[in-house]
Coordinates of C-alpha atoms in Angstrom, one line a residue:
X24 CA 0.0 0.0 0.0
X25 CA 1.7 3.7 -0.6
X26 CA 1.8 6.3 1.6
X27 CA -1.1 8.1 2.2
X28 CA -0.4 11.2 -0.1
X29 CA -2.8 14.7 1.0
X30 CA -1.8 16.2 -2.2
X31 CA -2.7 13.3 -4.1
X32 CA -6.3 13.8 -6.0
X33 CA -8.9 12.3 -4.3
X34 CA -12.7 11.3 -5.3
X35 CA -15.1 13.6 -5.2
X36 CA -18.6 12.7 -4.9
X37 CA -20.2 15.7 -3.4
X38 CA -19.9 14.2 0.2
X39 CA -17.3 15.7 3.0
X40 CA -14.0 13.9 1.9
X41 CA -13.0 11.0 3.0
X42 CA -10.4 10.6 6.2
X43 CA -7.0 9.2 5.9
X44 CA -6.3 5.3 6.2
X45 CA -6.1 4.7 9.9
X46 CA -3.0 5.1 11.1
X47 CA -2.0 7.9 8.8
X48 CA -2.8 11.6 9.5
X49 CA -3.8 14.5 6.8
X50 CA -0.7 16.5 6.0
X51 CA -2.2 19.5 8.1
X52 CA -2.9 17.9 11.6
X53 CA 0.1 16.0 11.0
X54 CA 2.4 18.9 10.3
X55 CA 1.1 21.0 13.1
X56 CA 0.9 18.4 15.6
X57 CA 5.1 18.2 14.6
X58 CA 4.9 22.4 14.7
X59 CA 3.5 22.2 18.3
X60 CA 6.1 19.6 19.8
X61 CA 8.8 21.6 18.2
X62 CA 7.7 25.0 19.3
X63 CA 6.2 24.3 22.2
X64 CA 3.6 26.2 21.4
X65 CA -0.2 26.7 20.7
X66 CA -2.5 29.4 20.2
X67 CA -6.0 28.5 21.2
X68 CA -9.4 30.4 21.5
X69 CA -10.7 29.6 24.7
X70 CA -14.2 28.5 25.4
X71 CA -14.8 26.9 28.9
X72 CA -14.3 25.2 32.1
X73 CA -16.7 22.5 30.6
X74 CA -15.0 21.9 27.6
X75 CA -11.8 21.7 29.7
X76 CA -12.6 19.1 32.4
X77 CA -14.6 16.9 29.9
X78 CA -11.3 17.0 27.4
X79 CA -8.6 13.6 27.7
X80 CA -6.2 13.8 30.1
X81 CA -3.7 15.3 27.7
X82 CA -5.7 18.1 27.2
X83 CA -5.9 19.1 31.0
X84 CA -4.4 22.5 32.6
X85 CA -0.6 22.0 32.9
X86 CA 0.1 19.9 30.0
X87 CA 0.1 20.8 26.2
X88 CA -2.6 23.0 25.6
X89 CA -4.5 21.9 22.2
X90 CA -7.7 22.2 20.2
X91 CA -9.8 20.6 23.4
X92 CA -10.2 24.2 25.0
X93 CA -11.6 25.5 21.7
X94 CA -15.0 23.6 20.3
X95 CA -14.1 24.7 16.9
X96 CA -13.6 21.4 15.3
X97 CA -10.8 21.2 13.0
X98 CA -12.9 20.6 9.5
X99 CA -14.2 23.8 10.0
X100 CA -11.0 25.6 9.1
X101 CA -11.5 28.3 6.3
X102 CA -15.3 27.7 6.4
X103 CA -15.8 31.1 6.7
X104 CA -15.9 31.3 2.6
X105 CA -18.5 29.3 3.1
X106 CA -21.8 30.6 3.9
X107 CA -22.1 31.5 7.8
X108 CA -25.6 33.0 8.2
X109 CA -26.2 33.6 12.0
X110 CA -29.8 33.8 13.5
X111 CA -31.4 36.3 10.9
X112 CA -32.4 37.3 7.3
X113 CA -32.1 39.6 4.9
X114 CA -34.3 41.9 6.4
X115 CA -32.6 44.8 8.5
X116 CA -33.9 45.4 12.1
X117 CA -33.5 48.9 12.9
X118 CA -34.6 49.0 16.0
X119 CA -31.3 47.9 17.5
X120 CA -28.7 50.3 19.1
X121 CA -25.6 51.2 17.6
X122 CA -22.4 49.7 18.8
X123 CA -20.5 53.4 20.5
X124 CA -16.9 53.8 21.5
X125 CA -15.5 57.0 23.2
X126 CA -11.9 58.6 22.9
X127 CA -9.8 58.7 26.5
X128 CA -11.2 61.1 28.5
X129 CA -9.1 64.1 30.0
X130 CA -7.3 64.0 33.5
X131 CA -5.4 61.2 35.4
X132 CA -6.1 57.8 35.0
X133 CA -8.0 55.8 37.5
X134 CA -6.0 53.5 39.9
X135 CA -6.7 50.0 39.6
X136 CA -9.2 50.1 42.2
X137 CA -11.3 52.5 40.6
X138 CA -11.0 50.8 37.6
X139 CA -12.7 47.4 38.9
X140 CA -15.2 49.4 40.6
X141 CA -16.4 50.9 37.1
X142 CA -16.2 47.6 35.2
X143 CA -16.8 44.7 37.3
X144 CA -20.3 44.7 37.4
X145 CA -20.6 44.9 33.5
X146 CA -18.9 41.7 33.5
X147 CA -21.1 38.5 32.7
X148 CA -20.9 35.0 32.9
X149 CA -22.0 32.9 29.9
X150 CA -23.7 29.3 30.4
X151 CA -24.4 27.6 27.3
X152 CA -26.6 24.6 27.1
X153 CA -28.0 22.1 24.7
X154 CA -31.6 23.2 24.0
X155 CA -33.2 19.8 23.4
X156 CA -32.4 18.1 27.0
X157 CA -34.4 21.2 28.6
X158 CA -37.4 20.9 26.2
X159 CA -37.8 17.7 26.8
X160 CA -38.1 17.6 30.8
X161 CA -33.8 16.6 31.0
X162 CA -31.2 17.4 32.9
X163 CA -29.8 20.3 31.0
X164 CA -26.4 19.6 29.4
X165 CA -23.9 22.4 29.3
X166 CA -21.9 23.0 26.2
X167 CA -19.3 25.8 27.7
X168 CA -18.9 28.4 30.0
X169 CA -17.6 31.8 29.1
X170 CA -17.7 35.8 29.5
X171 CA -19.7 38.3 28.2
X172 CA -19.6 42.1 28.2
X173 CA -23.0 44.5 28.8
X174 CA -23.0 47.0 25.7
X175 CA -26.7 48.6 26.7
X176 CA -28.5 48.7 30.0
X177 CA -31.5 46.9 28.1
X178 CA -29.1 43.6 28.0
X179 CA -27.5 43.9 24.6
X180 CA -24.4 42.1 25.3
X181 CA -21.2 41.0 23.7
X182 CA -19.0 37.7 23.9
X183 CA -16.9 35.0 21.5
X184 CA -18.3 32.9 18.5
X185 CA -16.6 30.3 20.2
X186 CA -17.9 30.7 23.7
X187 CA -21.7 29.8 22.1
X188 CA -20.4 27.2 19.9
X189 CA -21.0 29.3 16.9
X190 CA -24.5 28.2 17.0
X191 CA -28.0 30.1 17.6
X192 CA -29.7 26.8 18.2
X193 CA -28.7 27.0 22.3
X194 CA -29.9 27.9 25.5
X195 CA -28.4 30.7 27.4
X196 CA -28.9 32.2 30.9
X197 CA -26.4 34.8 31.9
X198 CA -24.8 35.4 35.5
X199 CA -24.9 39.2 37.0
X200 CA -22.4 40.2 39.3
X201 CA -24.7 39.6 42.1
X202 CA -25.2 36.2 41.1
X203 CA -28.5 36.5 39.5
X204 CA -29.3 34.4 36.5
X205 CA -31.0 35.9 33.0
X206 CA -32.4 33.7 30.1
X207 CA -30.2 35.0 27.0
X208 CA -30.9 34.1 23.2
X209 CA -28.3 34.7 20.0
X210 CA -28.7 38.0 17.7
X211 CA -26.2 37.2 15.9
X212 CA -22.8 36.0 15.3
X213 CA -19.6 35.9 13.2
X214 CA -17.0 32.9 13.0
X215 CA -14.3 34.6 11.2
X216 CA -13.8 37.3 13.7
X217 CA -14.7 35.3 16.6
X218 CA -17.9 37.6 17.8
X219 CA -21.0 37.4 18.9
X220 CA -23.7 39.4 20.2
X221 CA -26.2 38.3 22.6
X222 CA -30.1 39.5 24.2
X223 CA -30.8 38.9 28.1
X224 CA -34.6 39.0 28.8
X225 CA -34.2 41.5 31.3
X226 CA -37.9 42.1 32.4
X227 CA -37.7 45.6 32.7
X228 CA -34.3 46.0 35.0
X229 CA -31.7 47.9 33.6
X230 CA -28.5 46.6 33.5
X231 CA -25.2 48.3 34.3
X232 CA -23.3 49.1 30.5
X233 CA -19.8 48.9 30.0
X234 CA -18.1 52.3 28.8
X235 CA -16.3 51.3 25.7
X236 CA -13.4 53.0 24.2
X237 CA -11.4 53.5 21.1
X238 CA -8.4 50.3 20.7
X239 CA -7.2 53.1 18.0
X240 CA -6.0 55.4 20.9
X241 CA -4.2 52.7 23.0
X242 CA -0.2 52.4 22.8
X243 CA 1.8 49.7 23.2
X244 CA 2.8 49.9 27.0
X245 CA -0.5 51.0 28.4
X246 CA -1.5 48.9 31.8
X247 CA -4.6 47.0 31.3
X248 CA -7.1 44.9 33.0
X249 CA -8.6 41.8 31.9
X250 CA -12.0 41.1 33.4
X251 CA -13.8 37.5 33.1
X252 CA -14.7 33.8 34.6
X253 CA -11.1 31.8 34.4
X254 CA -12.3 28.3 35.0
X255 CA -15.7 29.5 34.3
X256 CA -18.4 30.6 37.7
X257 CA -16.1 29.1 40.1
X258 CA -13.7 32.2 39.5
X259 CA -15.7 34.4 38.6
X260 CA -15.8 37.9 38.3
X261 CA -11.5 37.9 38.4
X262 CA -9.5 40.2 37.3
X263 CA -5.7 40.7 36.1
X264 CA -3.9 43.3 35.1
X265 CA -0.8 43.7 33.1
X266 CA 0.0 46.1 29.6
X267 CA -0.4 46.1 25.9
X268 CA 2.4 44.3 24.4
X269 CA 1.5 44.7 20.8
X270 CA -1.2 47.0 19.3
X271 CA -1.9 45.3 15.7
X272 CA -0.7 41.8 16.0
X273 CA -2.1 39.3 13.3
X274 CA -2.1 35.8 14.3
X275 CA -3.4 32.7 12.8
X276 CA -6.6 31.6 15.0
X277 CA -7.4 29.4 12.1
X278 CA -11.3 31.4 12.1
X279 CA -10.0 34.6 12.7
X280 CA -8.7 37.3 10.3
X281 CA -8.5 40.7 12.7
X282 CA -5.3 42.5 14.0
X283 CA -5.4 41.3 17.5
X284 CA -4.5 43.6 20.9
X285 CA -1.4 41.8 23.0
X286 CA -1.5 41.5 26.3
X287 CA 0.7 39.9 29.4
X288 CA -2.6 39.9 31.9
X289 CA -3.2 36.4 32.7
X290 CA -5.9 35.4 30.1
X291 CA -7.4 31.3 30.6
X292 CA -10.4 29.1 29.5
X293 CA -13.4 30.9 30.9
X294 CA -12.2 34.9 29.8
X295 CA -13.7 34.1 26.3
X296 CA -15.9 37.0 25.7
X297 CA -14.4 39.0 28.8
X298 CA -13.5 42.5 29.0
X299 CA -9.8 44.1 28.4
X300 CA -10.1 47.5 29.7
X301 CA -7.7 50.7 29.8
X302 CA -6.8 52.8 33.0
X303 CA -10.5 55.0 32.6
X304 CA -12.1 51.7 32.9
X305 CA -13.2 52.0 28.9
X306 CA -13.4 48.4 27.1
X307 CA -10.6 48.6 24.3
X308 CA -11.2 44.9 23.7
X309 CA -12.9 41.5 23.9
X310 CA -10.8 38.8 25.3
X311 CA -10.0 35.5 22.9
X312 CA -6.9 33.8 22.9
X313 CA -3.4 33.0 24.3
X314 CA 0.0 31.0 23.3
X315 CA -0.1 28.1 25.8
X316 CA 3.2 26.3 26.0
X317 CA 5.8 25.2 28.4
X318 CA 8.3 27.6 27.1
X319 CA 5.6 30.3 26.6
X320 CA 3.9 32.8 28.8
X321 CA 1.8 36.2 29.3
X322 CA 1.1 36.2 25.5
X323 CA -3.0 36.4 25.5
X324 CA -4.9 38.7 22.6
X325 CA -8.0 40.6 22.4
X326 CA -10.0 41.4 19.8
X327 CA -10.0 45.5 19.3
X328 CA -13.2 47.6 19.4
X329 CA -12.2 49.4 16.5
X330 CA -11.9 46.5 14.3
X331 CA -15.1 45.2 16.1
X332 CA -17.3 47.8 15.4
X333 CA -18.5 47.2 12.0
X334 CA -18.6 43.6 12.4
X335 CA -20.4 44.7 15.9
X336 CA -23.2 47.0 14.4
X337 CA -23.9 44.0 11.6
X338 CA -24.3 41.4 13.8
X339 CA -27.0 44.2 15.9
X340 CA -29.0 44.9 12.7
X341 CA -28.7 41.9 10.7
X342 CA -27.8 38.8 12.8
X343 CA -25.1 38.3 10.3
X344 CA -22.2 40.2 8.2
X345 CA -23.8 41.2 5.0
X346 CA -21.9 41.8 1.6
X347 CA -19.2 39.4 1.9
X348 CA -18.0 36.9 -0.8
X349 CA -18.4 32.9 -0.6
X350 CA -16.2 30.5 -2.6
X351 CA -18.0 27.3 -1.2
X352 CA -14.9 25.7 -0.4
X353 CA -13.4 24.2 2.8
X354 CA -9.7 24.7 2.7
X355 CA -6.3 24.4 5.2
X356 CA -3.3 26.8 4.9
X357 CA 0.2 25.3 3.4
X358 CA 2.3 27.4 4.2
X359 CA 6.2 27.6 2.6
X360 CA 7.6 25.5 5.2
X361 CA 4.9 22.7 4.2
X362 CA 5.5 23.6 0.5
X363 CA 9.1 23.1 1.1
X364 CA 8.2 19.9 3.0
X365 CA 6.0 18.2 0.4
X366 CA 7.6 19.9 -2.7
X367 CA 4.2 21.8 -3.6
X368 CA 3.5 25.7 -3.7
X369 CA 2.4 27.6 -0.7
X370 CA -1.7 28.4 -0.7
X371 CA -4.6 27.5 0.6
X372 CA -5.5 23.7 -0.2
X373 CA -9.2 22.7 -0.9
X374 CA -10.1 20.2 1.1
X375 CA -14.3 19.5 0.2
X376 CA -16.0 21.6 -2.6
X377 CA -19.6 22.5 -2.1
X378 CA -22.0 21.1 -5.1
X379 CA -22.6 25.0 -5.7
X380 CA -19.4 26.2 -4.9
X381 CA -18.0 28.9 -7.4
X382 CA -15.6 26.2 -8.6
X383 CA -18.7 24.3 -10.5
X384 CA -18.4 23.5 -13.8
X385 CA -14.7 24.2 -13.7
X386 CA -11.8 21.7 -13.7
X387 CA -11.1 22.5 -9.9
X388 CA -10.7 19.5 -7.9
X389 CA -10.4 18.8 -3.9
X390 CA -6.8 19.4 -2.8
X391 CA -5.9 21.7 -5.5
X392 CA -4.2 24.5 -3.5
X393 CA -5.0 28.1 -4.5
X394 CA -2.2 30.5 -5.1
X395 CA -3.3 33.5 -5.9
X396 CA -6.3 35.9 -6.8
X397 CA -6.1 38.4 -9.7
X398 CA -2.5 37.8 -9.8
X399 CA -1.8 38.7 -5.8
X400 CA -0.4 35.3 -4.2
X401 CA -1.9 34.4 -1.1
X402 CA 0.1 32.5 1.8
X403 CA -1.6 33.0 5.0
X404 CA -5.5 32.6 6.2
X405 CA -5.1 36.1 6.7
X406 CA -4.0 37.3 3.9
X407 CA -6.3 34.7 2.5
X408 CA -9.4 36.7 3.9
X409 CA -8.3 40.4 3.6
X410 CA -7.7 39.6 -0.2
X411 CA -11.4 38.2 -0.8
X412 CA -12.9 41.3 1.6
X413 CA -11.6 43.5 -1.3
X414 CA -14.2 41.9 -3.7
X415 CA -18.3 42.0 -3.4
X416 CA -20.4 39.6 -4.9
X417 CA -21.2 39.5 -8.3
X418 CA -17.8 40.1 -9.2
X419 CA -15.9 38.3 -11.2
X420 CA -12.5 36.6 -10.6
X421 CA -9.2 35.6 -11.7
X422 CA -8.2 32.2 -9.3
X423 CA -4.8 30.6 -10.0
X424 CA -4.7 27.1 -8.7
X425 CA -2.1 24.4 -8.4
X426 CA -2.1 20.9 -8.7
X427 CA 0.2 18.2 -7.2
X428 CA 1.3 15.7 -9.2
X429 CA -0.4 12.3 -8.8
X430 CA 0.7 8.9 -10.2
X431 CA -1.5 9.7 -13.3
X432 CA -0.4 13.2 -14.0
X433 CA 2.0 15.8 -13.5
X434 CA 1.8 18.8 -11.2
X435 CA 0.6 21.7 -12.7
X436 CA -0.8 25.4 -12.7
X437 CA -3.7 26.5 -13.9
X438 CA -6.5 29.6 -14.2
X439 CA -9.8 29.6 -13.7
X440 CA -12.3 32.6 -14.0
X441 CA -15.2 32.5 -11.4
X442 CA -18.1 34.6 -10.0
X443 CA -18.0 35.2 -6.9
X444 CA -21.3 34.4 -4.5
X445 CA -22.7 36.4 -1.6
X446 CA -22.0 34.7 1.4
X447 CA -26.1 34.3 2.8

């Protein structure tokens, strides 16, 4: 039997693609699995104290920190050129408030103290449960515990993707300060930017709003705080404090395509959706991520209001982000070091194509790897993404593919010309 061969063609019948002979791992998990030993290292959106204690024993606080903390599974990597619709449709709710940030304010900033006092009560905790054991008289079984932020005193709030399993199908209740528990329900979420924006049922009561400010103004060096559940509502409502460390850093998150906010404030499973705040207790950003490693520390990311906002003040009116482009592909990143590895180009590798993705009717197979877009090459999910949110639907295309040799043919590059799709 040969060596099982990612690059080499595969059948395509329409269905998700087959997995590799036992024993033999895709080129991707395989490759990164070698990355993390190596390196040490991992960068992993963090979801909950649930998904934590329920993980293997490998996956357990104090060893190698891996996908376990994060219920993004791995075959939804790139699916955000697939179609992502949220909880709504088309049709624009206007009676929805508009996502604000204000600049620093003048004066000295507030001690830490103060700071807490402002925010703290803002703060949220997030617990997610499958719908169907509650409708049906069950013991409710929780999905993931997280943070969330309080944007408007009538129970708008904010949090991760991630932290409601980027689903609107759940139930919600949400945990005030004082311990009181709200039902919540999903207006809408995003998977590539790792957002979501929630409703408590709030009979009336209003809640206390977080000020939020503008991640725009911040330098690298400010002190900061980060506000959330670590471990989910058996730490709740902790806080740690530390500074910016970098102000626009892009990492790969595998879902995620925004500059991110660096910070060295202790940031664990459970801060999903928290709060990183500036010295005038203003939020400047929505807790994520970290690099988890034993040779790694104080390296956890936020996402930035400023980049939020638009993304923020869709998901509010529309459940959804309108007017971006699909492809209808799933897809993994080879990056040069893999193209150097397996003697392929560097791109982004197809790995299922939707019956109605824009490849149909073209000569585009599964695990072709895509190079480049009008000419530009792209090398990174990042880049990936930026490149396709320069284009609206309707448009059409230049896609340069490449594909690996096989027993029956040689490699080869090739053009196709497509239409792109609204993403709906």
């Amino acid at each position: 039997m040969s060596e099982w061969n990612p690059f080499e063609p595969q059948s395509s019948s329409g269905a998700e693609p087959p997995a590799p002979p036992p024993g033999k791992k895709h080129f991707s998990a395989a490759l990164r699995a070698f990355l993390a030993a190596s390196a040490a290292a991992a960068v992993v959106l963090f979801g909950s104290l649930i998904a934590v204690l329920t993980a293997p024993p490998a996956s357990q606080p104090g060893t190698d920190v891996s996908s376990a903390a994060s219920r993004e599974p791995a075959s939804s990597f790139g699916s955000a050129s697939q179609p992502d619709p949220g909880v709504s449709s088309t049709a624009e709710n206007i009676n929805v408030p508009e996502f604000t940030r204000s600049p620093p304010p003048q004066g000295a900033a507030r001690s830490a103290q103060e700071t807490v006092k402002k925010v703290r009560s803002s703060i949220v905790a997030v617990m997610v449960y499958e719908p169907a054991s509650l409708l049906t008289g069950g013991e409710p079984i929780g999905i993931s515990e997280g943070s969330g932020i309080i944007m408007t005193p009538d129970g708008y709030l904010l949090t991760n993707a991630h932290v409601i399993d980027s689903r609107s199908d759940v139930y919600l209740r949400i945990v005030l300060l004082n311990g009181e528990e709200l039902p919540a329900s999903v207006v809408g979420y995003d998977t590539r930017t790792d957002l979501a924006v929630l409703k408590a049922e709030t009979n009336g009561q209003a809640l206390p709003a977080a000020e939020f400010g503008d991640s725009d103004a911040c330098e690298v060096g400010d002190t900061v705080l980060a506000f959330g559940n670590p471990g989910g509502v058996a730490y709740a409502n902790s806080v740690t404090k530390g500074i910016l460390s970098a102000t626009n850093r892009f990492v790969s998150l595998d879902i995620n395509s925004l500059p991110l906010l660096q910070t060295d404030a202790a940031i664990n499973p459970g801060n999903s959706g928290g709060a990183l705040v500036n010295t005038y207790g203003q939020v400047i950003g929505i807790n994520s991520a970290k690099v988890s490693g034993s040779d790694y520390e104080g390296m956890g990311f936020a996402i930035p209001t400023a980049q939020a906002k638009p993304i923020i003040d869709k998901l509010l009116r529309y459940g959804r982000v309108t007017d971006r482009v699909r492809l209808g592909i799933r897809f993994s990143a080879v990056s040069e070091l893999d193209a150097s590895l397996y003697q392929v180009q560097p791109g982004m590798q197809i790995t299922y194509l939707a019956d109605n993705s824009v490849f149909s009717g073209t000569d585009v197979q599964e695990n072709d790897i895509i190079t480049a877009i009008d000419g530009t090459s792209v090398k990174t999910v990042t880049g990936f993404f930026a490149l396709l949110d320069e284009y609206t639907p309707g448009q059409t295309v230049e896609i340069t593919l490449y594909r690996p040799k096989s027993e029956a043919s040689a490699a080869r590059t090739f053009t196709v010309s497509v239409q792109l799709q609204p993403e709906n």
